[in-house]
Amino acid sequence: MTRLKTIALAATLSCAGILTVGPAASASAQLGCQYKVLWPTAGVYENPNPSSVVVKTKHAGDIVGASTCEGAAYNEYGYVLVTTDAAADGRGWIRDQAVVQI
């Protein structure tokens, strides 16, 4: 089964309330880290620190993520990597408290 078909099957079974395990679960893990925004609004920063430029704003319910799972910290603030066209290098950072991993 192709990767796309496996992912589609996993999504269909998941919507039907069926727990997926095995190849379908590992195929979705290969997609990287995906997060759902919890805060009413959350800034996507150019760099992982609160003084950095906000390049984009995401809203509650938006899905964000990247192909790799990366985190960063600046003082007491934690950030996770998200992909965005708005950042100079295509890599943006969002506060880890603003999102939940899905």
mmCIF file with all atom_site columns, C-alpha atoms in Angstrom:
data_model
loop_
_atom_site.group_PDB
_atom_site.id
_atom_site.type_symbol
_atom_site.label_atom_id
_atom_site.label_alt_id
_atom_site.label_comp_id
_atom_site.label_asym_id
_atom_site.label_entity_id
_atom_site.label_seq_id
_atom_site.pdbx_PDB_ins_code
_atom_site.Cartn_x
_atom_site.Cartn_y
_atom_site.Cartn_z
_atom_site.occupancy
_atom_site.B_iso_or_equiv
_atom_site.pdbx_formal_charge
_atom_site.auth_seq_id
_atom_site.auth_comp_id
_atom_site.auth_asym_id
_atom_site.auth_atom_id
_atom_site.pdbx_PDB_model_num
ATOM 1   C CA . MET A 1 1   ? 0.000   0.000  0.000  1.00 0.00 ? 1   MET A CA 1
ATOM 2   C CA . THR A 1 2   ? 1.394   3.396  -0.864 1.00 0.00 ? 2   THR A CA 1
ATOM 3   C CA . ARG A 1 3   ? 2.143   5.892  1.872  1.00 0.00 ? 3   ARG A CA 1
ATOM 4   C CA . LEU A 1 4   ? -0.680  8.181  0.729  1.00 0.00 ? 4   LEU A CA 1
ATOM 5   C CA . LYS A 1 5   ? -3.204  5.333  0.755  1.00 0.00 ? 5   LYS A CA 1
ATOM 6   C CA . THR A 1 6   ? -1.999  4.291  4.209  1.00 0.00 ? 6   THR A CA 1
ATOM 7   C CA . ILE A 1 7   ? -2.448  7.826  5.537  1.00 0.00 ? 7   ILE A CA 1
ATOM 8   C CA . ALA A 1 8   ? -5.915  8.086  3.948  1.00 0.00 ? 8   ALA A CA 1
ATOM 9   C CA . LEU A 1 9   ? -6.896  4.746  5.474  1.00 0.00 ? 9   LEU A CA 1
ATOM 10  C CA . ALA A 1 10  ? -5.630  5.865  8.873  1.00 0.00 ? 10  ALA A CA 1
ATOM 11  C CA . ALA A 1 11  ? -7.653  9.087  8.640  1.00 0.00 ? 11  ALA A CA 1
ATOM 12  C CA . THR A 1 12  ? -10.795 7.177  7.617  1.00 0.00 ? 12  THR A CA 1
ATOM 13  C CA . LEU A 1 13  ? -10.429 4.653  10.423 1.00 0.00 ? 13  LEU A CA 1
ATOM 14  C CA . SER A 1 14  ? -9.646  7.391  12.909 1.00 0.00 ? 14  SER A CA 1
ATOM 15  C CA . CYS A 1 15  ? -12.819 9.283  11.944 1.00 0.00 ? 15  CYS A CA 1
ATOM 16  C CA . ALA A 1 16  ? -14.750 6.051  12.369 1.00 0.00 ? 16  ALA A CA 1
ATOM 17  C CA . GLY A 1 17  ? -13.414 5.743  15.924 1.00 0.00 ? 17  GLY A CA 1
ATOM 18  C CA . ILE A 1 18  ? -11.157 2.774  15.160 1.00 0.00 ? 18  ILE A CA 1
ATOM 19  C CA . LEU A 1 19  ? -7.741  2.771  16.778 1.00 0.00 ? 19  LEU A CA 1
ATOM 20  C CA . THR A 1 20  ? -4.984  2.459  14.204 1.00 0.00 ? 20  THR A CA 1
ATOM 21  C CA . VAL A 1 21  ? -1.738  0.680  14.940 1.00 0.00 ? 21  VAL A CA 1
ATOM 22  C CA . GLY A 1 22  ? 1.146   -0.702 12.923 1.00 0.00 ? 22  GLY A CA 1
ATOM 23  C CA . PRO A 1 23  ? 2.051   0.773  9.536  1.00 0.00 ? 23  PRO A CA 1
ATOM 24  C CA . ALA A 1 24  ? -0.690  3.403  9.534  1.00 0.00 ? 24  ALA A CA 1
ATOM 25  C CA . ALA A 1 25  ? 0.425   4.784  12.887 1.00 0.00 ? 25  ALA A CA 1
ATOM 26  C CA . SER A 1 26  ? 4.080   4.839  11.867 1.00 0.00 ? 26  SER A CA 1
ATOM 27  C CA . ALA A 1 27  ? 3.193   6.531  8.555  1.00 0.00 ? 27  ALA A CA 1
ATOM 28  C CA . SER A 1 28  ? 1.542   9.399  10.396 1.00 0.00 ? 28  SER A CA 1
ATOM 29  C CA . ALA A 1 29  ? 4.572   9.689  12.695 1.00 0.00 ? 29  ALA A CA 1
ATOM 30  C CA . GLN A 1 30  ? 6.741   10.208 9.608  1.00 0.00 ? 30  GLN A CA 1
ATOM 31  C CA . LEU A 1 31  ? 4.816   13.386 8.819  1.00 0.00 ? 31  LEU A CA 1
ATOM 32  C CA . GLY A 1 32  ? 6.633   15.203 11.622 1.00 0.00 ? 32  GLY A CA 1
ATOM 33  C CA . CYS A 1 33  ? 5.193   17.143 14.508 1.00 0.00 ? 33  CYS A CA 1
ATOM 34  C CA . GLN A 1 34  ? 1.743   18.626 14.175 1.00 0.00 ? 34  GLN A CA 1
ATOM 35  C CA . TYR A 1 35  ? 0.156   20.918 16.758 1.00 0.00 ? 35  TYR A CA 1
ATOM 36  C CA . LYS A 1 36  ? -3.261  22.454 17.353 1.00 0.00 ? 36  LYS A CA 1
ATOM 37  C CA . VAL A 1 37  ? -3.284  26.067 18.531 1.00 0.00 ? 37  VAL A CA 1
ATOM 38  C CA . LEU A 1 38  ? -5.042  26.484 21.894 1.00 0.00 ? 38  LEU A CA 1
ATOM 39  C CA . TRP A 1 39  ? -4.679  30.209 22.543 1.00 0.00 ? 39  TRP A CA 1
ATOM 40  C CA . PRO A 1 40  ? -7.118  32.663 20.937 1.00 0.00 ? 40  PRO A CA 1
ATOM 41  C CA . THR A 1 41  ? -4.114  34.097 19.044 1.00 0.00 ? 41  THR A CA 1
ATOM 42  C CA . ALA A 1 42  ? -0.495  32.950 19.014 1.00 0.00 ? 42  ALA A CA 1
ATOM 43  C CA . GLY A 1 43  ? 2.430   34.611 17.307 1.00 0.00 ? 43  GLY A CA 1
ATOM 44  C CA . VAL A 1 44  ? 4.808   32.746 15.045 1.00 0.00 ? 44  VAL A CA 1
ATOM 45  C CA . TYR A 1 45  ? 8.246   34.230 15.654 1.00 0.00 ? 45  TYR A CA 1
ATOM 46  C CA . GLU A 1 46  ? 11.207  34.497 13.286 1.00 0.00 ? 46  GLU A CA 1
ATOM 47  C CA . ASN A 1 47  ? 13.491  33.257 16.089 1.00 0.00 ? 47  ASN A CA 1
ATOM 48  C CA . PRO A 1 48  ? 12.723  31.432 19.341 1.00 0.00 ? 48  PRO A CA 1
ATOM 49  C CA . ASN A 1 49  ? 12.690  34.388 21.713 1.00 0.00 ? 49  ASN A CA 1
ATOM 50  C CA . PRO A 1 50  ? 10.025  36.871 22.841 1.00 0.00 ? 50  PRO A CA 1
ATOM 51  C CA . SER A 1 51  ? 11.882  39.874 21.371 1.00 0.00 ? 51  SER A CA 1
ATOM 52  C CA . SER A 1 52  ? 11.897  38.388 17.868 1.00 0.00 ? 52  SER A CA 1
ATOM 53  C CA . VAL A 1 53  ? 9.692   39.653 15.051 1.00 0.00 ? 53  VAL A CA 1
ATOM 54  C CA . VAL A 1 54  ? 6.233   38.070 14.848 1.00 0.00 ? 54  VAL A CA 1
ATOM 55  C CA . VAL A 1 55  ? 5.951   36.978 11.208 1.00 0.00 ? 55  VAL A CA 1
ATOM 56  C CA . LYS A 1 56  ? 2.491   35.465 11.374 1.00 0.00 ? 56  LYS A CA 1
ATOM 57  C CA . THR A 1 57  ? -0.439  35.075 13.766 1.00 0.00 ? 57  THR A CA 1
ATOM 58  C CA . LYS A 1 58  ? -2.270  31.786 14.224 1.00 0.00 ? 58  LYS A CA 1
ATOM 59  C CA . HIS A 1 59  ? -5.674  31.329 15.865 1.00 0.00 ? 59  HIS A CA 1
ATOM 60  C CA . ALA A 1 60  ? -7.324  28.774 18.138 1.00 0.00 ? 60  ALA A CA 1
ATOM 61  C CA . GLY A 1 61  ? -7.965  25.559 16.226 1.00 0.00 ? 61  GLY A CA 1
ATOM 62  C CA . ASP A 1 62  ? -5.323  26.170 13.539 1.00 0.00 ? 62  ASP A CA 1
ATOM 63  C CA . ILE A 1 63  ? -3.017  23.248 12.805 1.00 0.00 ? 63  ILE A CA 1
ATOM 64  C CA . VAL A 1 64  ? 0.686   24.067 12.612 1.00 0.00 ? 64  VAL A CA 1
ATOM 65  C CA . GLY A 1 65  ? 3.836   21.985 12.513 1.00 0.00 ? 65  GLY A CA 1
ATOM 66  C CA . ALA A 1 66  ? 7.000   20.977 10.757 1.00 0.00 ? 66  ALA A CA 1
ATOM 67  C CA . SER A 1 67  ? 8.539   17.906 9.173  1.00 0.00 ? 67  SER A CA 1
ATOM 68  C CA . THR A 1 68  ? 10.899  17.576 12.130 1.00 0.00 ? 68  THR A CA 1
ATOM 69  C CA . CYS A 1 69  ? 10.255  17.866 15.849 1.00 0.00 ? 69  CYS A CA 1
ATOM 70  C CA . GLU A 1 70  ? 12.425  20.629 17.262 1.00 0.00 ? 70  GLU A CA 1
ATOM 71  C CA . GLY A 1 71  ? 12.173  22.750 20.331 1.00 0.00 ? 71  GLY A CA 1
ATOM 72  C CA . ALA A 1 72  ? 14.053  25.702 21.733 1.00 0.00 ? 72  ALA A CA 1
ATOM 73  C CA . ALA A 1 73  ? 14.090  27.694 24.946 1.00 0.00 ? 73  ALA A CA 1
ATOM 74  C CA . TYR A 1 74  ? 14.778  31.293 25.833 1.00 0.00 ? 74  TYR A CA 1
ATOM 75  C CA . ASN A 1 75  ? 14.830  32.030 29.568 1.00 0.00 ? 75  ASN A CA 1
ATOM 76  C CA . GLU A 1 76  ? 11.494  30.685 30.860 1.00 0.00 ? 76  GLU A CA 1
ATOM 77  C CA . TYR A 1 77  ? 9.887   30.500 27.395 1.00 0.00 ? 77  TYR A CA 1
ATOM 78  C CA . GLY A 1 78  ? 9.691   27.286 25.381 1.00 0.00 ? 78  GLY A CA 1
ATOM 79  C CA . TYR A 1 79  ? 9.113   27.183 21.613 1.00 0.00 ? 79  TYR A CA 1
ATOM 80  C CA . VAL A 1 80  ? 8.386   24.543 18.983 1.00 0.00 ? 80  VAL A CA 1
ATOM 81  C CA . LEU A 1 81  ? 9.339   24.673 15.323 1.00 0.00 ? 81  LEU A CA 1
ATOM 82  C CA . VAL A 1 82  ? 6.672   25.337 12.702 1.00 0.00 ? 82  VAL A CA 1
ATOM 83  C CA . THR A 1 83  ? 6.961   25.724 8.952  1.00 0.00 ? 83  THR A CA 1
ATOM 84  C CA . THR A 1 84  ? 5.938   29.103 7.539  1.00 0.00 ? 84  THR A CA 1
ATOM 85  C CA . ASP A 1 85  ? 6.487   30.994 4.297  1.00 0.00 ? 85  ASP A CA 1
ATOM 86  C CA . ALA A 1 86  ? 6.516   34.217 6.312  1.00 0.00 ? 86  ALA A CA 1
ATOM 87  C CA . ALA A 1 87  ? 9.893   33.459 7.952  1.00 0.00 ? 87  ALA A CA 1
ATOM 88  C CA . ALA A 1 88  ? 13.079  34.259 6.033  1.00 0.00 ? 88  ALA A CA 1
ATOM 89  C CA . ASP A 1 89  ? 14.312  30.653 6.284  1.00 0.00 ? 89  ASP A CA 1
ATOM 90  C CA . GLY A 1 90  ? 10.871  28.979 6.249  1.00 0.00 ? 90  GLY A CA 1
ATOM 91  C CA . ARG A 1 91  ? 11.253  28.110 9.940  1.00 0.00 ? 91  ARG A CA 1
ATOM 92  C CA . GLY A 1 92  ? 9.072   29.850 12.507 1.00 0.00 ? 92  GLY A CA 1
ATOM 93  C CA . TRP A 1 93  ? 8.715   29.343 16.229 1.00 0.00 ? 93  TRP A CA 1
ATOM 94  C CA . ILE A 1 94  ? 5.543   29.293 18.340 1.00 0.00 ? 94  ILE A CA 1
ATOM 95  C CA . ARG A 1 95  ? 5.255   29.216 22.136 1.00 0.00 ? 95  ARG A CA 1
ATOM 96  C CA . ASP A 1 96  ? 4.938   25.623 23.330 1.00 0.00 ? 96  ASP A CA 1
ATOM 97  C CA . GLN A 1 97  ? 2.222   26.616 25.810 1.00 0.00 ? 97  GLN A CA 1
ATOM 98  C CA . ALA A 1 98  ? 0.084   27.946 22.947 1.00 0.00 ? 98  ALA A CA 1
ATOM 99  C CA . VAL A 1 99  ? -0.204  24.538 21.271 1.00 0.00 ? 99  VAL A CA 1
ATOM 100 C CA . VAL A 1 100 ? -0.885  20.884 21.951 1.00 0.00 ? 100 VAL A CA 1
ATOM 101 C CA . GLN A 1 101 ? 0.676   18.098 19.934 1.00 0.00 ? 101 GLN A CA 1
ATOM 102 C CA . ILE A 1 102 ? -1.765  16.031 17.876 1.00 0.00 ? 102 ILE A CA 1
#
